[in-house]
């Protein structure tokens, strides 16, 4: 959280969840999160625009039910939004998870270095199949155009 960020703390913390936590292995848009929240709790009044307003600080008083639903969705305690110690702990865990994720990516890249193009293509195909099995979106990178 930047010292120059003048948004309310709730906005900063919610925005951090959107930017760093990846439920089901993906980044979620405001609209997608709103749909997931309503699917889990049909009585909940929430939309993508409202979540955007909460993240930017234009709106600041979400209902307790919405905060609880957001906490469940992102896998954190509701206290994350209000308690500095809980928020610090959650952010530390997120940073550790991201470091592990990046280490895994680096390990794959190091193993791929120097391999023949056709071998890399075969490995990429296998990785794409595993991504699909896990429900992750396909990856479209520059090498697909070659």
PDB file of N, CA and C in Angstrom, residues 99-144:
ATOM      1  N   UNK A  99       5.791 -15.361  -4.618  1.00  0.00           N
ATOM      2  CA  UNK A  99       7.207 -15.696  -4.784  1.00  0.00           C
ATOM      3  C   UNK A  99       7.372 -17.157  -5.184  1.00  0.00           C
ATOM      4  N   UNK A 100       6.597 -18.039  -4.567  1.00  0.00           N
ATOM      5  CA  UNK A 100       6.649 -19.457  -4.937  1.00  0.00           C
ATOM      6  C   UNK A 100       6.162 -19.658  -6.370  1.00  0.00           C
ATOM      7  N   UNK A 101       5.109 -18.953  -6.741  1.00  0.00           N
ATOM      8  CA  UNK A 101       4.572 -19.062  -8.101  1.00  0.00           C
ATOM      9  C   UNK A 101       5.638 -18.637  -9.111  1.00  0.00           C
ATOM     10  N   UNK A 102       6.304 -17.520  -8.827  1.00  0.00           N
ATOM     11  CA  UNK A 102       7.343 -17.028  -9.734  1.00  0.00           C
ATOM     12  C   UNK A 102       8.547 -17.972  -9.773  1.00  0.00           C
ATOM     13  N   UNK A 103       8.875 -18.579  -8.637  1.00  0.00           N
ATOM     14  CA  UNK A 103       9.985 -19.538  -8.616  1.00  0.00           C
ATOM     15  C   UNK A 103       9.657 -20.730  -9.506  1.00  0.00           C
ATOM     16  N   UNK A 104       8.410 -21.166  -9.489  1.00  0.00           N
ATOM     17  CA  UNK A 104       7.987 -22.270 -10.350  1.00  0.00           C
ATOM     18  C   UNK A 104       8.114 -21.913 -11.817  1.00  0.00           C
ATOM     19  N   UNK A 105       7.748 -20.695 -12.162  1.00  0.00           N
ATOM     20  CA  UNK A 105       7.859 -20.241 -13.547  1.00  0.00           C
ATOM     21  C   UNK A 105       9.321 -20.184 -13.960  1.00  0.00           C
ATOM     22  N   UNK A 106      10.165 -19.660 -13.089  1.00  0.00           N
ATOM     23  CA  UNK A 106      11.599 -19.600 -13.404  1.00  0.00           C
ATOM     24  C   UNK A 106      12.183 -20.999 -13.567  1.00  0.00           C
ATOM     25  N   UNK A 107      11.749 -21.939 -12.730  1.00  0.00           N
ATOM     26  CA  UNK A 107      12.272 -23.305 -12.818  1.00  0.00           C
ATOM     27  C   UNK A 107      11.903 -23.932 -14.163  1.00  0.00           C
ATOM     28  N   UNK A 108      10.691 -23.708 -14.640  1.00  0.00           N
ATOM     29  CA  UNK A 108      10.277 -24.239 -15.947  1.00  0.00           C
ATOM     30  C   UNK A 108      11.105 -23.576 -17.047  1.00  0.00           C
ATOM     31  N   UNK A 109      11.282 -22.260 -16.969  1.00  0.00           N
ATOM     32  CA  UNK A 109      12.042 -21.543 -17.994  1.00  0.00           C
ATOM     33  C   UNK A 109      13.492 -22.016 -18.041  1.00  0.00           C
ATOM     34  N   UNK A 110      14.102 -22.256 -16.884  1.00  0.00           N
ATOM     35  CA  UNK A 110      15.488 -22.720 -16.853  1.00  0.00           C
ATOM     36  C   UNK A 110      15.618 -24.095 -17.508  1.00  0.00           C
ATOM     37  N   UNK A 111      14.649 -24.963 -17.278  1.00  0.00           N
ATOM     38  CA  UNK A 111      14.685 -26.294 -17.883  1.00  0.00           C
ATOM     39  C   UNK A 111      14.478 -26.234 -19.395  1.00  0.00           C
ATOM     40  N   UNK A 112      13.743 -25.242 -19.864  1.00  0.00           N
ATOM     41  CA  UNK A 112      13.449 -25.116 -21.289  1.00  0.00           C
ATOM     42  C   UNK A 112      14.605 -24.503 -22.079  1.00  0.00           C
ATOM     43  N   UNK A 113      15.471 -23.777 -21.408  1.00  0.00           N
ATOM     44  CA  UNK A 113      16.576 -23.090 -22.090  1.00  0.00           C
ATOM     45  C   UNK A 113      17.435 -24.083 -22.862  1.00  0.00           C
ATOM     46  N   UNK A 114      17.655 -23.782 -24.139  1.00  0.00           N
ATOM     47  CA  UNK A 114      18.529 -24.590 -24.979  1.00  0.00           C
ATOM     48  C   UNK A 114      17.866 -25.785 -25.648  1.00  0.00           C
ATOM     49  N   UNK A 115      16.607 -26.033 -25.360  1.00  0.00           N
ATOM     50  CA  UNK A 115      15.941 -27.184 -25.969  1.00  0.00           C
ATOM     51  C   UNK A 115      15.574 -26.870 -27.421  1.00  0.00           C
ATOM     52  N   UNK A 116      15.455 -27.927 -28.222  1.00  0.00           N
ATOM     53  CA  UNK A 116      15.059 -27.763 -29.619  1.00  0.00           C
ATOM     54  C   UNK A 116      13.617 -27.257 -29.688  1.00  0.00           C
ATOM     55  N   UNK A 117      13.344 -26.518 -30.772  1.00  0.00           N
ATOM     56  CA  UNK A 117      12.029 -25.912 -30.969  1.00  0.00           C
ATOM     57  C   UNK A 117      10.909 -26.956 -30.952  1.00  0.00           C
ATOM     58  N   UNK A 118      11.116 -28.092 -31.595  1.00  0.00           N
ATOM     59  CA  UNK A 118      10.063 -29.119 -31.642  1.00  0.00           C
ATOM     60  C   UNK A 118       9.813 -29.738 -30.261  1.00  0.00           C
ATOM     61  N   UNK A 119      10.871 -29.851 -29.447  1.00  0.00           N
ATOM     62  CA  UNK A 119      10.696 -30.364 -28.085  1.00  0.00           C
ATOM     63  C   UNK A 119       9.915 -29.363 -27.227  1.00  0.00           C
ATOM     64  N   UNK A 120      10.234 -28.078 -27.398  1.00  0.00           N
ATOM     65  CA  UNK A 120       9.502 -27.047 -26.667  1.00  0.00           C
ATOM     66  C   UNK A 120       8.030 -27.041 -27.072  1.00  0.00           C
ATOM     67  N   UNK A 121       7.763 -27.253 -28.356  1.00  0.00           N
ATOM     68  CA  UNK A 121       6.375 -27.293 -28.828  1.00  0.00           C
ATOM     69  C   UNK A 121       5.619 -28.452 -28.178  1.00  0.00           C
ATOM     70  N   UNK A 122       6.262 -29.606 -28.059  1.00  0.00           N
ATOM     71  CA  UNK A 122       5.626 -30.769 -27.428  1.00  0.00           C
ATOM     72  C   UNK A 122       5.345 -30.498 -25.946  1.00  0.00           C
ATOM     73  N   UNK A 123       6.310 -29.904 -25.279  1.00  0.00           N
ATOM     74  CA  UNK A 123       6.145 -29.594 -23.854  1.00  0.00           C
ATOM     75  C   UNK A 123       5.037 -28.556 -23.669  1.00  0.00           C
ATOM     76  N   UNK A 124       4.996 -27.556 -24.540  1.00  0.00           N
ATOM     77  CA  UNK A 124       3.963 -26.531 -24.478  1.00  0.00           C
ATOM     78  C   UNK A 124       2.582 -27.153 -24.647  1.00  0.00           C
ATOM     79  N   UNK A 125       2.468 -28.104 -25.570  1.00  0.00           N
ATOM     80  CA  UNK A 125       1.189 -28.787 -25.789  1.00  0.00           C
ATOM     81  C   UNK A 125       0.743 -29.517 -24.523  1.00  0.00           C
ATOM     82  N   UNK A 126       1.675 -30.187 -23.886  1.00  0.00           N
ATOM     83  CA  UNK A 126       1.357 -30.901 -22.634  1.00  0.00           C
ATOM     84  C   UNK A 126       0.923 -29.913 -21.550  1.00  0.00           C
ATOM     85  N   UNK A 127       1.650 -28.808 -21.421  1.00  0.00           N
ATOM     86  CA  UNK A 127       1.297 -27.812 -20.410  1.00  0.00           C
ATOM     87  C   UNK A 127      -0.084 -27.219 -20.693  1.00  0.00           C
ATOM     88  N   UNK A 128      -0.387 -26.981 -21.982  1.00  0.00           N
ATOM     89  CA  UNK A 128      -1.713 -26.457 -22.340  1.00  0.00           C
ATOM     90  C   UNK A 128      -2.811 -27.441 -21.953  1.00  0.00           C
ATOM     91  N   UNK A 129      -2.547 -28.735 -22.136  1.00  0.00           N
ATOM     92  CA  UNK A 129      -3.533 -29.755 -21.766  1.00  0.00           C
ATOM     93  C   UNK A 129      -3.762 -29.769 -20.254  1.00  0.00           C
ATOM     94  N   UNK A 130      -2.697 -29.639 -19.476  1.00  0.00           N
ATOM     95  CA  UNK A 130      -2.847 -29.583 -18.018  1.00  0.00           C
ATOM     96  C   UNK A 130      -3.585 -28.313 -17.590  1.00  0.00           C
ATOM     97  N   UNK A 131      -3.317 -27.190 -18.263  1.00  0.00           N
ATOM     98  CA  UNK A 131      -4.053 -25.956 -17.947  1.00  0.00           C
ATOM     99  C   UNK A 131      -5.548 -26.173 -18.180  1.00  0.00           C
ATOM    100  N   UNK A 132      -5.874 -26.817 -19.297  1.00  0.00           N
ATOM    101  CA  UNK A 132      -7.287 -27.067 -19.619  1.00  0.00           C
ATOM    102  C   UNK A 132      -7.922 -27.973 -18.569  1.00  0.00           C
ATOM    103  N   UNK A 133      -7.204 -29.019 -18.138  1.00  0.00           N
ATOM    104  CA  UNK A 133      -7.728 -29.927 -17.115  1.00  0.00           C
ATOM    105  C   UNK A 133      -8.003 -29.202 -15.799  1.00  0.00           C
ATOM    106  N   UNK A 134      -7.203 -28.184 -15.516  1.00  0.00           N
ATOM    107  CA  UNK A 134      -7.374 -27.424 -14.272  1.00  0.00           C
ATOM    108  C   UNK A 134      -8.380 -26.282 -14.426  1.00  0.00           C
ATOM    109  N   UNK A 135      -8.961 -26.146 -15.607  1.00  0.00           N
ATOM    110  CA  UNK A 135      -9.946 -25.091 -15.820  1.00  0.00           C
ATOM    111  C   UNK A 135      -9.338 -23.722 -16.010  1.00  0.00           C
ATOM    112  N   UNK A 136      -8.056 -23.663 -16.354  1.00  0.00           N
ATOM    113  CA  UNK A 136      -7.383 -22.384 -16.575  1.00  0.00           C
ATOM    114  C   UNK A 136      -7.588 -21.943 -18.020  1.00  0.00           C
ATOM    115  N   UNK A 137      -7.581 -20.635 -18.261  1.00  0.00           N
ATOM    116  CA  UNK A 137      -7.780 -20.158 -19.633  1.00  0.00           C
ATOM    117  C   UNK A 137      -6.570 -20.492 -20.511  1.00  0.00           C
ATOM    118  N   UNK A 138      -6.793 -20.600 -21.818  1.00  0.00           N
ATOM    119  CA  UNK A 138      -5.661 -20.870 -22.719  1.00  0.00           C
ATOM    120  C   UNK A 138      -4.689 -19.689 -22.733  1.00  0.00           C
ATOM    121  N   UNK A 139      -3.442 -19.983 -23.065  1.00  0.00           N
ATOM    122  CA  UNK A 139      -2.414 -18.948 -23.148  1.00  0.00           C
ATOM    123  C   UNK A 139      -2.176 -18.657 -24.616  1.00  0.00           C
ATOM    124  N   UNK A 140      -2.286 -17.401 -24.979  1.00  0.00           N
ATOM    125  CA  UNK A 140      -1.979 -16.983 -26.346  1.00  0.00           C
ATOM    126  C   UNK A 140      -0.730 -16.125 -26.288  1.00  0.00           C
ATOM    127  N   UNK A 141       0.396 -16.685 -26.709  1.00  0.00           N
ATOM    128  CA  UNK A 141       1.626 -15.916 -26.652  1.00  0.00           C
ATOM    129  C   UNK A 141       2.147 -15.661 -28.062  1.00  0.00           C
ATOM    130  N   UNK A 142       3.192 -14.872 -28.163  1.00  0.00           N
ATOM    131  CA  UNK A 142       3.744 -14.470 -29.458  1.00  0.00           C
ATOM    132  C   UNK A 142       4.242 -15.659 -30.262  1.00  0.00           C
ATOM    133  N   UNK A 143       4.701 -16.721 -29.593  1.00  0.00           N
ATOM    134  CA  UNK A 143       5.236 -17.872 -30.313  1.00  0.00           C
ATOM    135  C   UNK A 143       4.145 -18.623 -31.064  1.00  0.00           C
ATOM    136  N   UNK A 144       2.853 -18.425 -30.680  1.00  0.00           N
ATOM    137  CA  UNK A 144       1.762 -19.070 -31.402  1.00  0.00           C
ATOM    138  C   UNK A 144       1.657 -18.545 -32.828  1.00  0.00           C
TER     139      UNK A 144
END
